[in-house]
Amino acid sequence: MARGGSAVAVLSFLLGLPLLSVLVAGEDPYRFFTWNVSYGDIYPLGVKQQGILINGQFPGPQVEAVTNDNLVVNVFNKLNEPFLLSWSGVQQRRNSFEDGVAGTTCPIPPGANFTYILQAKDQIGTYFYFPSLAFHKAAGGFGGIRVLSRPRIPVPFPPPAADYTVLIGDWYKTNHTDLRYMLDSGKALGFPDGLLINGRGWNGYTFTVQPGMTYRFRITNVGLATSLNIRFQGHAMKLVEVEGSHTMQTAYSSLDVHLGQSYSVLLTADQPGFDYSIVVSTRFTTKIITTTAVLHYTNSAGKAPGPLPGGPTTQIDWSLNQARSIRWNLTASGPRPNPQGSYHYGQVPTTKTIRLANSAATINGKQRYAVNSVSHVNADTPLKIADYYKIPGVFTVGTISDSPTYGGAYLRTSVMGADYRGYVEIVFENSENEVQSWHIDGYAFWVVGYECVRATLHCFLSLALFTFGDLNLSGSNFFDAE
Ligand SMILES: *[C@@H]1O[C@H](CO)[C@@H](O)[C@H](O)[C@H]1NC(C)=O
Ligand SMILES: *[C@@H]1O[C@H](CO)[C@@H](O)[C@H](O)[C@H]1NC(C)=O
Ligand SMILES: *[C@@H]1O[C@H](CO)[C@@H](O)[C@H](O)[C@H]1NC(C)=O
Ligand SMILES: *[C@@H]1O[C@H](CO)[C@@H](O)[C@H](O)[C@H]1NC(C)=O
Ligand SMILES: *[C@@H]1O[C@H](CO)[C@@H](O)[C@H](O)[C@H]1NC(C)=O
């Protein structure tokens, strides 16, 4: 994901690792999906565009699962370009082969199909999928994933009257092939033309609520580059879950949602019967753009009076403070009924510390982005496949330093080694004046701190990472600043 937000929100100083050497039980239920990926006309901002549809839908269909379900998704690529789907938040334990970013598995060639076999092993929560190659995400192909608790596992709030997915994101009228060409020729992406809520523009989508009932809204930023803020006119959001962790239930009047982040909030329809606005606006941008959806009461007497609620705009501290205010509820159940805290951060021996500093650089006359001075080049053979089949000459472990070099940037297929079942701390350092977002695939990790050095606005985000599989192919597939 491009320059959008701190990678994740959450968490506290305690770590819970529900990992045991569990057998992938043969009897966990299977859910089968057949997906046709095709081009089709969409009009999200009122002008016709060629979108990427899944089974004719934009956004794509919702994936609904229960903890431990096996998901078998047979994807038919009817585009004229190779296509690859990534399952953001699905942990891919033991092997990230099917995680679906460049470097894991081969893309699906045009006219071919590939069956992803995933398991929501020991997971609950709100996630999403998206196409990871060729800027396809700018045309659609994304959708929500929700993993529900098993029937007997207590959930720390009563069942909501309905469970709504809210996919928010920036949007460009320029199509994905033209956007890709712009980037490939070294130009910047530029400012988005608008924001979408569930694939629709201004007031294009309606969520219906009954007076007095409480609803769950699962909010994900599926955009390309922009951090967003969301608020519900006249209503408070009670935050209950962030990417599979139940949080301390705190009320917010507005929430920052950075690229790739997912939040669940509860909202009670406790106001007079009107149509209220759900407002989404850009963060950290000089020009602010906004969009709205409708929160429609079944007894609505028309549009709610009063102005649209305002939100934060460029303030960085506000965002960091809000992120710090979000805490894991360690006494609530997760995928299992037991409390979540079992390891104390600080008492677990760290097997490795990795510091990753991003930088923008011009290489061979083009705008590139580098990590620890390496601007990653995808190998022709996906790294995981080269590793599995022991194909020599594709990559070399140790081609990227585990701490910043602050030297000039250069091109390379970068791969860093780490130990199986290691406990790794990663510090992301951003001294650029843009938000940097990271997509970390296939592992369990927890935010342990944020810091900004005021004078330089040099920001740090620390993560603790527990590796369920081998983390030795990290150059592109596990840490990709896309
Ligand atoms: C996918 O497309 C094929 C024809 O290309 C059609 O027969 C099939 O019903 C479609 N499946 C779904 C789930 O839309
Ligand atoms: C492609 O789809 C066919 C028909 O559903 C299926 O039998 C086959 O296993 C799929 N191929 C792959 C590589 O998933
Ligand atoms: C994108 O638009 C250009 C014209 O600006 C056109 O040539 C190209 O075919 C379009 N690509 C897609 C995928 O629609
Ligand atoms: C944390 O979870 C427990 C167990 O479900 C619940 O009783 C408690 O109210 C929760 N605390 C907060 C602050 O949400
Ligand atoms: C990656 O780690 C796994 C597990 O430790 C090991 O079997 C494999 O050989 C390693 N691959 C490389 C390329 O180091």
Coordinates of C-alpha atoms and ligand atoms in Angstrom, one line a residue:
M1 CA 0.0 0.0 0.0
A2 CA 1.3 3.4 -0.8
R3 CA 2.1 6.0 1.7
G4 CA -1.1 5.9 3.7
G5 CA -1.0 5.3 7.4
S6 CA 0.6 3.5 10.2
A7 CA 0.3 -0.1 9.5
V8 CA -2.1 -1.0 12.3
A9 CA -3.7 0.3 15.4
V10 CA -4.1 -1.4 18.6
L11 CA -2.7 -2.7 21.3
S12 CA -1.3 -2.8 24.7
F13 CA 1.7 -3.9 26.5
L14 CA 0.7 -7.5 26.9
L15 CA 0.9 -10.1 24.3
G16 CA -1.3 -13.1 23.9
L17 CA -0.2 -15.8 21.7
P18 CA -2.9 -18.3 21.1
L19 CA -0.4 -20.4 19.2
L20 CA 0.1 -24.0 20.1
S21 CA 1.2 -26.7 17.8
V22 CA -2.3 -27.2 16.7
L23 CA -3.3 -29.8 14.2
V24 CA -5.2 -28.4 11.2
A25 CA -8.2 -30.5 12.1
G26 CA -9.7 -32.3 9.2
E27 CA -13.2 -31.7 10.5
D28 CA -13.2 -27.9 10.4
P29 CA -16.0 -26.9 8.0
Y30 CA -15.2 -26.0 4.4
R31 CA -16.7 -23.1 2.5
F32 CA -16.4 -23.0 -1.3
F33 CA -16.5 -20.0 -3.4
T34 CA -16.3 -19.6 -7.2
W35 CA -15.3 -16.2 -8.3
N36 CA -15.3 -14.7 -11.8
V37 CA -13.1 -11.7 -12.1
S38 CA -14.0 -9.5 -15.1
Y39 CA -14.1 -6.0 -16.3
G40 CA -17.4 -4.2 -16.2
D41 CA -18.8 -0.7 -16.3
I42 CA -19.0 1.2 -13.0
Y43 CA -20.0 4.8 -12.2
P44 CA -18.7 5.5 -8.7
L45 CA -18.2 9.2 -9.2
G46 CA -20.8 9.6 -11.9
V47 CA -18.6 9.0 -14.9
K48 CA -18.3 5.6 -16.6
Q49 CA -15.2 3.6 -15.7
Q50 CA -14.0 0.1 -16.4
G51 CA -14.0 -1.5 -13.0
I52 CA -12.8 -4.9 -11.8
L53 CA -15.9 -6.9 -10.8
I54 CA -16.1 -10.2 -8.9
N55 CA -19.1 -12.2 -9.9
G56 CA -20.4 -8.9 -11.4
Q57 CA -20.1 -7.0 -8.1
F58 CA -18.2 -3.9 -7.2
P59 CA -17.0 -4.0 -4.4
G60 CA -16.6 -7.8 -4.5
P61 CA -18.7 -10.2 -2.5
Q62 CA -18.3 -10.4 1.3
V63 CA -16.4 -13.4 2.6
E64 CA -18.1 -14.7 5.7
A65 CA -16.5 -17.4 7.8
V66 CA -16.4 -18.7 11.4
T67 CA -13.2 -19.3 13.3
N68 CA -11.2 -22.3 11.9
D69 CA -13.3 -22.5 8.7
N70 CA -11.4 -23.6 5.6
L71 CA -12.1 -21.3 2.7
V72 CA -11.7 -22.7 -0.8
V73 CA -11.9 -19.9 -3.4
N74 CA -11.6 -20.8 -7.0
V75 CA -10.8 -17.6 -8.9
F76 CA -11.3 -17.4 -12.7
N77 CA -9.3 -14.5 -14.2
K78 CA -11.3 -13.1 -17.1
L79 CA -9.2 -9.9 -17.3
N80 CA -6.6 -9.5 -20.0
E81 CA -3.8 -9.2 -17.4
P82 CA -2.4 -11.5 -14.7
F83 CA -4.3 -11.1 -11.5
L84 CA -3.4 -11.9 -7.9
L85 CA -5.6 -11.6 -4.8
S86 CA -4.2 -10.9 -1.3
W87 CA -6.1 -11.8 1.9
S88 CA -5.2 -9.0 4.3
G89 CA -5.3 -10.2 7.9
V90 CA -5.7 -13.9 7.2
Q91 CA -2.7 -15.2 9.0
Q92 CA -1.5 -17.9 6.6
R93 CA 0.2 -19.9 9.3
R94 CA 3.1 -22.2 8.5
N95 CA 3.3 -21.0 4.9
S96 CA 2.4 -17.7 3.3
F97 CA 2.5 -19.3 -0.2
E98 CA -1.2 -18.3 -0.9
D99 CA -1.0 -14.9 0.6
G100 CA -1.2 -13.4 -2.9
V101 CA 1.3 -10.6 -3.1
A102 CA 4.2 -10.4 -5.6
G103 CA 6.7 -13.0 -4.4
T104 CA 4.4 -15.5 -2.9
T105 CA 2.6 -17.4 -5.7
C106 CA 2.4 -16.8 -9.4
P107 CA -0.4 -14.5 -10.6
I108 CA -3.3 -16.1 -12.3
P109 CA -2.8 -15.8 -16.0
P110 CA -5.6 -14.3 -18.2
G111 CA -8.2 -17.0 -18.9
A112 CA -6.9 -19.3 -16.2
N113 CA -8.1 -20.1 -12.7
F114 CA -6.4 -20.8 -9.3
T115 CA -7.9 -22.1 -6.1
Y116 CA -6.9 -20.4 -2.9
I117 CA -7.2 -22.7 0.1
L118 CA -7.1 -20.6 3.3
Q119 CA -8.0 -21.3 6.9
A120 CA -9.2 -18.8 9.4
K121 CA -7.3 -20.7 12.0
D122 CA -7.8 -19.4 15.5
Q123 CA -8.9 -16.0 14.1
I124 CA -11.9 -13.8 14.5
G125 CA -12.5 -10.3 13.2
T126 CA -12.7 -7.9 10.4
Y127 CA -10.4 -8.0 7.3
F128 CA -10.5 -7.5 3.6
Y129 CA -9.1 -8.9 0.3
F130 CA -7.7 -6.9 -2.6
P131 CA -5.9 -7.3 -5.8
S132 CA -2.2 -6.8 -5.2
L133 CA -0.7 -6.4 -8.7
A134 CA -0.7 -3.9 -11.5
F135 CA -2.7 -1.3 -9.6
H136 CA -5.8 -3.4 -10.1
K137 CA -7.0 -2.1 -6.7
A138 CA -7.6 1.3 -8.3
A139 CA -10.3 -0.5 -10.4
G140 CA -11.9 -2.6 -7.7
G141 CA -11.6 -6.3 -6.9
F142 CA -11.6 -5.7 -3.2
G143 CA -14.2 -6.8 -0.6
G144 CA -14.7 -7.5 3.1
I145 CA -13.8 -10.6 5.1
R146 CA -15.4 -11.3 8.4
V147 CA -14.6 -14.1 10.7
L148 CA -17.3 -14.7 13.3
S149 CA -16.8 -16.3 16.7
R150 CA -17.8 -20.0 17.1
P151 CA -21.2 -20.3 18.7
R152 CA -20.1 -21.1 22.2
I153 CA -17.3 -18.5 22.4
P154 CA -18.5 -15.4 24.4
V155 CA -18.4 -12.2 22.5
P156 CA -18.0 -9.1 24.7
F157 CA -21.1 -7.4 23.5
P158 CA -24.7 -8.5 22.7
P159 CA -25.4 -9.6 19.1
P160 CA -26.0 -6.6 17.0
A161 CA -29.3 -6.1 15.1
A162 CA -27.3 -6.2 11.8
D163 CA -23.6 -6.3 10.8
Y164 CA -22.6 -3.8 8.1
T165 CA -19.4 -3.7 6.1
V166 CA -18.2 -0.1 5.3
L167 CA -15.4 -0.1 2.7
I168 CA -14.0 3.4 2.5
G169 CA -11.3 4.6 0.2
D170 CA -9.9 7.2 -2.1
W171 CA -10.7 7.0 -5.8
Y172 CA -9.3 8.2 -9.1
K173 CA -11.3 8.8 -12.3
T174 CA -8.1 7.9 -14.2
N175 CA -8.1 4.1 -14.8
H176 CA -5.7 1.7 -13.4
T177 CA -3.6 1.3 -16.5
D178 CA -3.2 5.0 -16.9
L179 CA -2.4 5.4 -13.2
R180 CA 0.2 2.6 -13.4
Y181 CA 1.7 4.2 -16.5
M182 CA 2.1 7.5 -14.6
L183 CA 3.8 5.8 -11.7
D184 CA 6.0 3.7 -14.0
S185 CA 7.1 6.7 -15.9
G186 CA 8.2 8.3 -12.6
K187 CA 5.3 10.7 -11.9
A188 CA 3.5 11.0 -8.6
L189 CA 0.0 9.6 -8.1
G190 CA -1.5 13.0 -7.5
F191 CA -4.6 13.8 -5.5
P192 CA -7.6 11.5 -5.6
D193 CA -10.8 12.7 -7.4
G194 CA -13.1 11.5 -4.7
L195 CA -13.8 9.1 -1.8
L196 CA -16.0 6.1 -2.0
I197 CA -18.1 4.3 0.6
N198 CA -19.0 0.7 -0.5
G199 CA -18.1 1.7 -4.1
R200 CA -20.5 4.7 -4.2
G201 CA -19.9 8.5 -4.2
W202 CA -21.7 11.3 -2.3
N203 CA -24.9 9.9 -0.5
G204 CA -24.8 6.9 -2.8
Y205 CA -25.1 4.3 -0.2
T206 CA -27.7 3.9 2.6
F207 CA -27.5 1.9 5.8
T208 CA -30.9 1.4 7.4
V209 CA -31.4 1.2 11.1
Q210 CA -34.4 0.7 13.4
P211 CA -34.8 3.1 16.3
G212 CA -33.4 1.8 19.6
M213 CA -31.4 -1.0 18.0
T214 CA -27.6 -1.4 18.0
Y215 CA -25.6 -2.1 14.9
R216 CA -22.1 -3.3 14.1
F217 CA -20.2 -1.4 11.4
R218 CA -17.0 -3.0 10.1
I219 CA -15.0 -0.1 8.6
T220 CA -11.9 -0.8 6.4
N221 CA -9.8 1.7 4.4
V222 CA -9.5 -0.1 1.0
G223 CA -8.0 2.9 -0.8
L224 CA -4.7 3.5 -2.6
A225 CA -2.9 6.3 -0.8
T226 CA -5.0 8.3 1.6
S227 CA -5.6 8.1 5.4
L228 CA -9.3 8.9 6.2
N229 CA -11.4 9.9 9.1
I230 CA -15.0 8.7 9.6
R231 CA -17.8 10.0 11.8
F232 CA -21.6 9.5 12.1
Q233 CA -23.6 12.6 12.4
G234 CA -25.2 12.9 15.9
H235 CA -24.0 9.4 17.0
A236 CA -21.1 8.0 18.9
M237 CA -19.1 5.0 17.7
K238 CA -18.2 2.5 20.4
L239 CA -15.0 0.7 19.2
V240 CA -15.2 -3.0 19.9
E241 CA -12.7 -4.8 17.6
V242 CA -9.6 -4.0 15.6
E243 CA -8.4 -6.6 13.2
G244 CA -9.3 -9.6 15.3
S245 CA -8.7 -8.2 18.7
H246 CA -11.5 -7.1 21.0
T247 CA -10.7 -3.7 22.3
M248 CA -11.5 -1.9 25.5
Q249 CA -14.9 -0.4 24.5
T250 CA -14.4 3.3 24.1
A251 CA -16.7 5.8 22.5
Y252 CA -15.3 8.0 19.7
S253 CA -17.0 10.8 17.8
S254 CA -14.6 10.3 14.9
L255 CA -12.0 7.7 13.9
D256 CA -8.9 7.8 11.8
V257 CA -8.7 4.8 9.5
H258 CA -5.4 4.5 7.7
L259 CA -4.8 2.4 4.6
G260 CA -5.5 -1.2 5.2
Q261 CA -6.9 -0.8 8.7
S262 CA -10.1 -2.4 9.9
Y263 CA -12.3 -1.4 12.8
S264 CA -15.6 -2.6 14.2
V265 CA -17.8 -0.1 16.0
L266 CA -21.2 -0.4 17.6
L267 CA -23.7 2.3 16.9
T268 CA -27.0 2.6 18.7
A269 CA -29.9 4.3 16.8
D270 CA -30.8 6.4 19.8
Q271 CA -31.5 9.7 18.1
P272 CA -34.7 11.2 16.7
G273 CA -35.8 9.5 13.5
F274 CA -34.0 11.2 10.6
D275 CA -31.6 10.5 7.8
Y276 CA -28.1 11.2 9.2
S277 CA -24.9 11.6 7.3
I278 CA -21.9 9.2 7.6
V279 CA -19.0 11.5 6.7
V280 CA -15.6 10.4 5.5
S281 CA -12.8 12.9 4.8
T282 CA -9.1 12.9 3.9
R283 CA -6.4 13.2 6.6
F284 CA -3.0 14.9 6.3
T285 CA -3.9 16.5 3.0
T286 CA -3.8 20.2 2.3
K287 CA -7.0 20.0 0.2
I288 CA -9.7 18.1 2.1
I289 CA -12.1 16.0 0.3
T290 CA -15.2 14.5 1.8
T291 CA -17.9 12.0 1.0
T292 CA -21.1 10.9 2.7
A293 CA -23.4 7.9 3.0
V294 CA -26.8 7.9 4.6
L295 CA -27.8 6.4 8.0
H296 CA -31.5 6.0 7.5
Y297 CA -33.9 5.5 10.4
T298 CA -36.9 3.4 9.4
N299 CA -39.0 6.1 11.1
S300 CA -37.1 8.9 9.3
A301 CA -38.9 12.3 9.0
G302 CA -36.3 13.4 6.4
K303 CA -32.8 14.8 6.4
A304 CA -31.4 15.4 9.9
P305 CA -31.0 19.1 10.7
G306 CA -27.7 20.7 11.4
P307 CA -24.3 20.8 9.7
L308 CA -22.2 17.8 8.8
P309 CA -19.9 16.9 11.6
G310 CA -16.3 18.2 11.1
G311 CA -13.3 16.1 11.7
P312 CA -9.5 16.4 12.2
T313 CA -7.6 17.4 9.0
T314 CA -3.8 17.7 9.1
Q315 CA -3.1 17.1 12.8
I316 CA -0.7 14.3 13.3
D317 CA -0.6 14.3 17.1
W318 CA -4.4 13.8 17.2
S319 CA -4.0 10.7 15.2
L320 CA -1.2 9.3 17.3
N321 CA -3.0 10.0 20.5
Q322 CA -6.1 8.3 19.2
A323 CA -4.1 5.3 18.2
R324 CA -2.5 5.2 21.6
S325 CA -6.0 5.3 23.2
I326 CA -7.0 2.0 21.6
R327 CA -6.3 -0.8 24.0
W328 CA -6.7 -4.6 23.7
N329 CA -9.3 -5.9 26.2
L330 CA -7.2 -8.7 27.6
T331 CA -10.0 -10.2 29.7
A332 CA -12.4 -10.5 26.8
S333 CA -12.4 -13.7 24.7
G334 CA -10.8 -13.8 21.2
P335 CA -11.0 -16.8 19.0
R336 CA -10.9 -18.9 22.2
P337 CA -12.8 -18.3 25.4
N338 CA -9.8 -17.7 27.6
P339 CA -8.3 -14.3 28.4
Q340 CA -5.9 -13.1 25.8
G341 CA -2.9 -12.1 27.9
S342 CA -0.3 -14.8 28.5
Y343 CA 3.0 -13.2 27.6
H344 CA 4.3 -10.0 29.0
Y345 CA 5.9 -7.8 26.5
G346 CA 9.4 -7.1 27.7
Q347 CA 9.7 -10.6 29.3
V348 CA 9.7 -12.5 26.1
P349 CA 13.3 -12.9 24.7
T350 CA 13.5 -11.0 21.5
T351 CA 15.3 -13.1 18.9
K352 CA 15.9 -10.3 16.5
T353 CA 15.4 -6.5 16.1
I354 CA 14.8 -5.2 12.6
R355 CA 14.8 -1.5 11.9
L356 CA 13.3 -0.5 8.6
A357 CA 13.7 3.1 7.3
N358 CA 11.8 4.1 4.2
S359 CA 13.1 6.7 1.8
A360 CA 12.1 8.2 -1.6
A361 CA 14.8 8.3 -4.2
T362 CA 15.3 8.9 -7.8
I363 CA 17.0 5.9 -9.5
N364 CA 17.7 5.9 -13.3
G365 CA 15.6 9.1 -13.6
K366 CA 12.5 7.6 -11.9
Q367 CA 10.8 8.1 -8.6
R368 CA 11.4 5.0 -6.5
Y369 CA 10.9 4.1 -2.9
A370 CA 13.5 2.2 -0.9
V371 CA 13.8 0.4 2.5
N372 CA 17.2 0.5 4.2
S373 CA 18.4 1.9 0.8
V374 CA 17.2 -1.1 -1.2
S375 CA 14.5 -0.4 -3.8
H376 CA 13.0 -3.9 -4.2
V377 CA 12.8 -5.5 -7.6
N378 CA 10.4 -8.4 -8.0
A379 CA 12.2 -11.5 -9.3
D380 CA 10.7 -13.2 -12.3
T381 CA 10.1 -16.3 -10.2
P382 CA 8.2 -15.6 -7.0
L383 CA 10.5 -15.9 -4.1
K384 CA 8.4 -18.5 -2.2
I385 CA 8.4 -20.7 -5.3
A386 CA 12.1 -20.3 -5.7
D387 CA 12.6 -21.2 -2.1
Y388 CA 10.2 -24.2 -2.2
Y389 CA 11.7 -25.7 -5.4
K390 CA 15.2 -24.6 -4.4
I391 CA 15.7 -22.7 -7.7
P392 CA 19.1 -21.1 -7.5
G393 CA 19.9 -17.6 -8.6
V394 CA 16.6 -16.0 -7.9
F395 CA 17.5 -14.4 -4.5
T396 CA 20.1 -14.3 -1.8
V397 CA 19.2 -14.1 1.9
G398 CA 20.8 -11.1 3.5
T399 CA 20.4 -8.8 0.5
I400 CA 18.9 -6.1 2.7
S401 CA 20.4 -4.8 5.9
D402 CA 18.3 -5.3 9.1
S403 CA 19.0 -1.6 10.1
P404 CA 19.1 1.6 8.1
T405 CA 22.2 2.4 6.1
Y406 CA 21.2 5.9 5.2
G407 CA 23.2 5.5 2.0
G408 CA 22.0 6.1 -1.5
A409 CA 19.2 3.9 -2.8
Y410 CA 19.8 1.1 -5.3
L411 CA 17.7 -1.6 -7.0
R412 CA 17.9 -5.2 -5.8
T413 CA 15.7 -8.3 -5.0
S414 CA 15.9 -7.9 -1.3
V415 CA 15.5 -10.8 1.2
M416 CA 16.1 -10.8 4.9
G417 CA 16.5 -13.9 7.0
A418 CA 14.9 -14.6 10.4
D419 CA 14.3 -17.6 12.5
Y420 CA 11.3 -19.9 12.4
R421 CA 9.1 -19.2 15.5
G422 CA 11.3 -16.3 16.3
Y423 CA 10.1 -13.3 18.3
V424 CA 11.1 -10.3 16.3
E425 CA 10.8 -6.6 17.1
I426 CA 10.5 -4.3 14.0
V427 CA 10.9 -0.6 14.2
F428 CA 9.6 1.3 11.2
E429 CA 11.3 4.7 10.8
N430 CA 9.8 7.3 8.6
S431 CA 11.6 10.6 8.1
E432 CA 9.8 11.4 4.9
N433 CA 7.0 14.1 5.0
E434 CA 4.4 11.6 3.8
V435 CA 2.6 9.0 5.7
Q436 CA 4.1 5.6 5.1
S437 CA 1.9 2.5 5.3
W438 CA 3.2 -1.1 5.5
H439 CA 1.6 -4.3 4.6
I440 CA 2.9 -7.1 6.7
D441 CA 1.7 -10.5 5.5
G442 CA 1.0 -13.7 7.2
Y443 CA 2.1 -13.2 10.7
A444 CA 0.8 -12.2 14.1
F445 CA 2.1 -8.9 15.3
W446 CA 1.2 -6.3 17.9
V447 CA 1.9 -2.6 18.0
V448 CA 4.1 -1.8 21.1
G449 CA 4.7 1.8 20.6
Y450 CA 4.6 5.0 18.5
E451 CA 6.9 7.9 18.7
C452 CA 7.5 11.1 16.7
V453 CA 10.6 13.3 17.2
R454 CA 8.9 16.7 17.0
A455 CA 11.7 18.7 15.5
T456 CA 12.2 16.4 12.5
L457 CA 8.8 14.7 12.5
H458 CA 10.8 11.6 12.3
C459 CA 8.3 8.9 13.3
F460 CA 8.8 5.4 14.7
L461 CA 6.3 2.6 14.9
S462 CA 7.4 -0.5 16.8
L463 CA 5.8 -3.9 16.2
A464 CA 6.4 -7.1 18.0
L465 CA 6.1 -10.0 15.5
F466 CA 5.7 -13.6 16.2
T467 CA 6.6 -15.7 13.2
F468 CA 4.3 -18.6 12.6
G469 CA 6.1 -19.7 9.4
D470 CA 9.5 -19.0 7.9
L471 CA 10.2 -15.4 7.8
N472 CA 13.3 -15.7 5.7
L473 CA 11.8 -14.3 2.5
S474 CA 10.9 -11.0 3.7
G475 CA 12.2 -8.6 1.0
S476 CA 9.0 -8.2 -0.9
N477 CA 6.3 -10.5 0.4
F478 CA 6.2 -9.8 4.0
F479 CA 7.3 -6.2 4.2
D480 CA 6.1 -4.5 1.1
A481 CA 5.8 -0.8 1.1
E482 CA 3.7 -1.0 -2.1
Ligands
LIG1 C1 -18.7 -17.5 -14.0 O1 -18.7 -17.4 -15.5 C2 -19.2 -18.6 -16.2 C3 -19.1 -18.3 -17.6 O2 -18.0 -17.6 -18.0 C4 -20.6 -18.9 -15.7 O3 -21.0 -20.1 -16.3 C5 -20.6 -19.1 -14.2 O4 -22.0 -19.3 -13.8 C6 -20.1 -17.8 -13.5 N1 -20.0 -18.1 -12.1 C7 -20.4 -17.2 -11.2 C8 -20.4 -17.6 -9.8 O5 -20.8 -16.1 -11.5
LIG2 C1 -9.9 -24.6 -12.1 O1 -11.3 -24.8 -12.1 C2 -11.7 -26.2 -12.3 C3 -13.2 -26.2 -12.4 O2 -13.8 -25.8 -11.2 C4 -11.1 -27.0 -11.2 O3 -11.4 -28.4 -11.3 C5 -9.6 -26.8 -11.1 O4 -9.0 -27.5 -10.0 C6 -9.2 -25.4 -11.0 N1 -7.8 -25.2 -11.2 C7 -7.0 -24.6 -10.3 C8 -5.6 -24.5 -10.6 O5 -7.5 -24.2 -9.2
LIG3 C1 -7.6 3.3 -19.6 O1 -7.8 4.5 -20.4 C2 -7.0 4.5 -21.5 C3 -7.2 5.9 -22.2 O2 -6.9 6.9 -21.3 C4 -7.3 3.4 -22.5 O3 -6.4 3.4 -23.6 C5 -7.1 2.1 -21.7 O4 -7.6 1.0 -22.5 C6 -8.0 2.1 -20.4 N1 -7.7 0.9 -19.7 C7 -8.7 0.2 -19.1 C8 -8.2 -1.1 -18.4 O5 -9.8 0.5 -19.2
LIG4 C1 -13.5 -6.3 28.6 O1 -14.1 -7.5 28.4 C2 -14.8 -8.0 29.6 C3 -15.2 -9.5 29.3 O2 -16.1 -9.5 28.2 C4 -16.0 -7.1 29.8 O3 -16.7 -7.6 31.0 C5 -15.5 -5.7 30.1 O4 -16.5 -4.8 30.2 C6 -14.6 -5.3 28.9 N1 -14.0 -4.0 29.2 C7 -14.2 -2.9 28.4 C8 -13.6 -1.6 28.9 O5 -14.7 -2.9 27.4
LIG5 C1 13.7 -20.7 5.6 O1 13.4 -21.2 6.9 C2 12.9 -22.5 6.9 C3 12.5 -22.9 8.3 O2 13.5 -22.5 9.2 C4 14.0 -23.4 6.3 O3 13.6 -24.7 6.3 C5 14.4 -22.9 4.9 O4 15.5 -23.7 4.5 C6 14.8 -21.4 5.0 N1 15.0 -21.0 3.6 C7 16.1 -20.2 3.4 C8 16.1 -19.8 1.9 O5 16.9 -19.9 4.2

